[in-house]
CSV table of C-alpha atoms in Angstrom, one decimal:
chain,number,residue,atom,x,y,z
A,11,UNK,CA,-13.5,-6.7,-2.0
A,12,UNK,CA,-12.8,-3.8,0.8
A,13,UNK,CA,-12.0,-5.6,4.0
A,14,UNK,CA,-9.1,-4.6,6.9
A,15,UNK,CA,-7.9,-6.5,9.8
A,16,UNK,CA,-5.7,-4.9,12.3
A,17,UNK,CA,-4.3,-5.0,15.5
A,18,UNK,CA,-3.2,-2.3,17.9
A,19,UNK,CA,-3.5,-0.6,20.9
A,20,UNK,CA,-5.7,3.0,21.6
A,21,UNK,CA,-4.0,5.9,21.7
A,22,UNK,CA,-6.7,7.6,23.9
A,23,UNK,CA,-10.1,6.3,25.2
A,24,UNK,CA,-12.9,5.7,22.8
A,25,UNK,CA,-15.5,8.9,22.1
A,26,UNK,CA,-18.9,8.0,22.1
A,27,UNK,CA,-21.9,9.8,20.9
A,28,UNK,CA,-25.5,9.3,19.7
A,29,UNK,CA,-26.8,10.1,15.9
A,30,UNK,CA,-29.4,12.6,17.0
A,31,UNK,CA,-32.0,11.3,14.4
A,32,UNK,CA,-31.7,8.0,15.1
A,33,UNK,CA,-30.2,7.6,18.7
A,34,UNK,CA,-27.7,5.1,17.1
A,35,UNK,CA,-24.8,4.9,19.2
A,36,UNK,CA,-21.3,5.7,17.3
A,37,UNK,CA,-17.9,5.4,18.9
A,38,UNK,CA,-14.1,6.6,17.1
A,39,UNK,CA,-11.1,5.8,18.3
A,40,UNK,CA,-7.5,5.9,17.3
A,41,UNK,CA,-5.3,2.5,16.8
A,42,UNK,CA,-1.7,2.6,16.5
A,43,UNK,CA,-0.6,-0.1,14.2
A,44,UNK,CA,3.3,-1.2,14.3
A,45,UNK,CA,4.9,-1.2,11.0
A,46,UNK,CA,6.5,-4.9,11.2
A,47,UNK,CA,9.4,-4.4,8.9
A,48,UNK,CA,10.6,-0.8,9.9
A,49,UNK,CA,14.2,-0.2,11.1
A,50,UNK,CA,13.1,2.3,14.0
A,51,UNK,CA,9.9,1.8,15.4
A,52,UNK,CA,7.2,3.3,13.2
A,53,UNK,CA,3.6,3.1,13.6
A,54,UNK,CA,0.6,4.0,11.6
A,55,UNK,CA,-2.5,6.0,13.7
A,56,UNK,CA,-5.9,4.8,12.1
A,57,UNK,CA,-8.9,6.1,13.0
A,58,UNK,CA,-11.8,3.8,13.7
A,59,UNK,CA,-15.7,3.9,14.1
A,60,UNK,CA,-17.7,1.9,15.3
A,61,UNK,CA,-21.7,1.5,15.6
A,62,UNK,CA,-24.5,0.6,17.6
A,63,UNK,CA,-24.4,-2.1,20.6
A,64,UNK,CA,-20.6,-2.8,19.7
A,65,UNK,CA,-19.8,0.9,20.1
A,66,UNK,CA,-21.1,1.3,23.4
A,67,UNK,CA,-18.9,-1.9,24.5
A,68,UNK,CA,-15.9,-0.1,23.2
A,69,UNK,CA,-16.9,2.6,25.1
A,70,UNK,CA,-17.3,0.9,28.2
A,71,UNK,CA,-14.2,-1.8,27.9
A,72,UNK,CA,-11.3,-0.2,26.0
A,73,UNK,CA,-9.1,2.5,27.3
A,74,UNK,CA,-5.7,4.5,26.3
A,75,UNK,CA,-3.1,1.7,25.6
A,76,UNK,CA,-5.8,-1.5,25.7
A,77,UNK,CA,-4.8,-3.8,23.0
A,78,UNK,CA,-7.6,-4.5,20.2
A,79,UNK,CA,-8.3,-6.5,16.9
A,80,UNK,CA,-10.6,-4.4,14.5
A,81,UNK,CA,-12.1,-6.0,11.4
A,82,UNK,CA,-14.3,-4.1,9.1
A,83,UNK,CA,-14.1,-1.9,5.6
A,84,UNK,CA,-11.8,1.0,4.1
A,85,UNK,CA,-14.3,4.5,4.2
A,86,UNK,CA,-12.8,7.6,2.5
A,87,UNK,CA,-14.3,11.4,2.9
A,88,UNK,CA,-14.3,14.2,3.1
A,89,UNK,CA,-15.3,17.8,4.7
A,90,UNK,CA,-14.5,21.5,4.7
A,91,UNK,CA,-12.9,23.1,7.6
A,92,UNK,CA,-13.1,26.3,9.1
A,93,UNK,CA,-10.9,28.1,6.7
A,94,UNK,CA,-13.2,26.8,3.8
A,95,UNK,CA,-10.5,24.3,2.4
A,96,UNK,CA,-10.9,20.7,1.6
A,97,UNK,CA,-9.8,18.1,4.0
A,98,UNK,CA,-10.1,14.4,3.0
A,99,UNK,CA,-10.2,11.7,5.3
A,100,UNK,CA,-9.6,7.8,5.3
A,101,UNK,CA,-11.6,5.2,8.2
A,102,UNK,CA,-11.8,2.2,9.2
A,103,UNK,CA,-15.8,1.1,9.6
A,104,UNK,CA,-15.4,-1.5,12.0
A,105,UNK,CA,-17.9,-4.6,11.6
A,106,UNK,CA,-16.3,-6.2,14.7
A,107,UNK,CA,-13.3,-5.3,17.3
A,108,UNK,CA,-12.4,-7.6,19.8
A,109,UNK,CA,-10.6,-6.7,23.1
A,110,UNK,CA,-7.4,-8.9,22.7
A,111,UNK,CA,-6.1,-8.1,26.7
A,112,UNK,CA,-8.3,-8.3,30.0
A,113,UNK,CA,-8.8,-6.1,32.8
A,114,UNK,CA,-11.1,-3.2,33.7
A,115,UNK,CA,-11.1,-0.4,31.8
A,116,UNK,CA,-9.2,1.6,34.2
A,117,UNK,CA,-6.4,-1.0,34.8
A,118,UNK,CA,-4.5,0.4,31.6
A,119,UNK,CA,-1.2,-0.9,30.8
A,120,UNK,CA,1.0,-0.5,33.4
A,121,UNK,CA,3.0,-3.3,34.6
A,122,UNK,CA,0.4,-5.5,34.2
A,123,UNK,CA,-0.8,-7.8,31.2
A,124,UNK,CA,-4.4,-7.6,32.2
A,125,UNK,CA,-4.4,-11.3,32.9
A,126,UNK,CA,-3.4,-11.2,36.6
A,127,UNK,CA,0.6,-11.9,36.1
A,128,UNK,CA,3.2,-9.8,35.5
A,129,UNK,CA,4.8,-9.9,31.8
A,130,UNK,CA,7.3,-12.5,31.4
A,131,UNK,CA,10.6,-11.8,29.7
A,132,UNK,CA,9.6,-14.0,26.7
A,133,UNK,CA,7.9,-11.1,24.3
A,134,UNK,CA,4.2,-11.6,26.1
A,135,UNK,CA,4.3,-15.6,25.9
A,136,UNK,CA,3.2,-17.6,29.2
A,137,UNK,CA,5.9,-20.0,29.9
A,138,UNK,CA,5.0,-23.6,29.1
A,139,UNK,CA,4.1,-25.4,32.6
A,140,UNK,CA,6.3,-28.2,33.7
A,141,UNK,CA,5.0,-31.5,32.8
A,142,UNK,CA,3.0,-30.5,29.7
A,143,UNK,CA,3.5,-32.6,26.5
A,144,UNK,CA,2.6,-32.2,23.1
A,145,UNK,CA,0.8,-34.2,20.7
A,146,UNK,CA,2.9,-36.3,18.7
A,147,UNK,CA,1.0,-36.4,15.6
A,148,UNK,CA,-2.6,-36.0,14.3
A,149,UNK,CA,-3.7,-39.5,15.4
A,150,UNK,CA,-3.3,-38.8,18.8
A,151,UNK,CA,-6.3,-35.4,18.6
A,152,UNK,CA,-9.4,-37.3,20.1
A,153,UNK,CA,-11.5,-36.1,17.2
């Protein structure tokens, strides 16, 4: 089984290109994924490759700093650089990319959450409105 699920922020805008023979779209970007148990804020920088219409949508709607979720598989490879040395690569080939914050591509992440309001001090969770009543038990669910 080769399955990866990641959530992180883009380190730069996606780069879109087209494969000459087939004109299939290919987008690449790097996702910064936090290490949850690191003592000093650390992240892994993971290169993502996505194909087809989804690649075009990534280029259109994602930008540096935007939050994205990626599901895919790990793929390794290698190539010879200009000096003739072999360079080994590890990428995630995405089957699915979800845009986890809203707004247009140009809005970035400066002060706005992308949902049309400033981020509350509660670590990104909206406040519970007054008068909200939680369900007491499963019998209150209407289905």
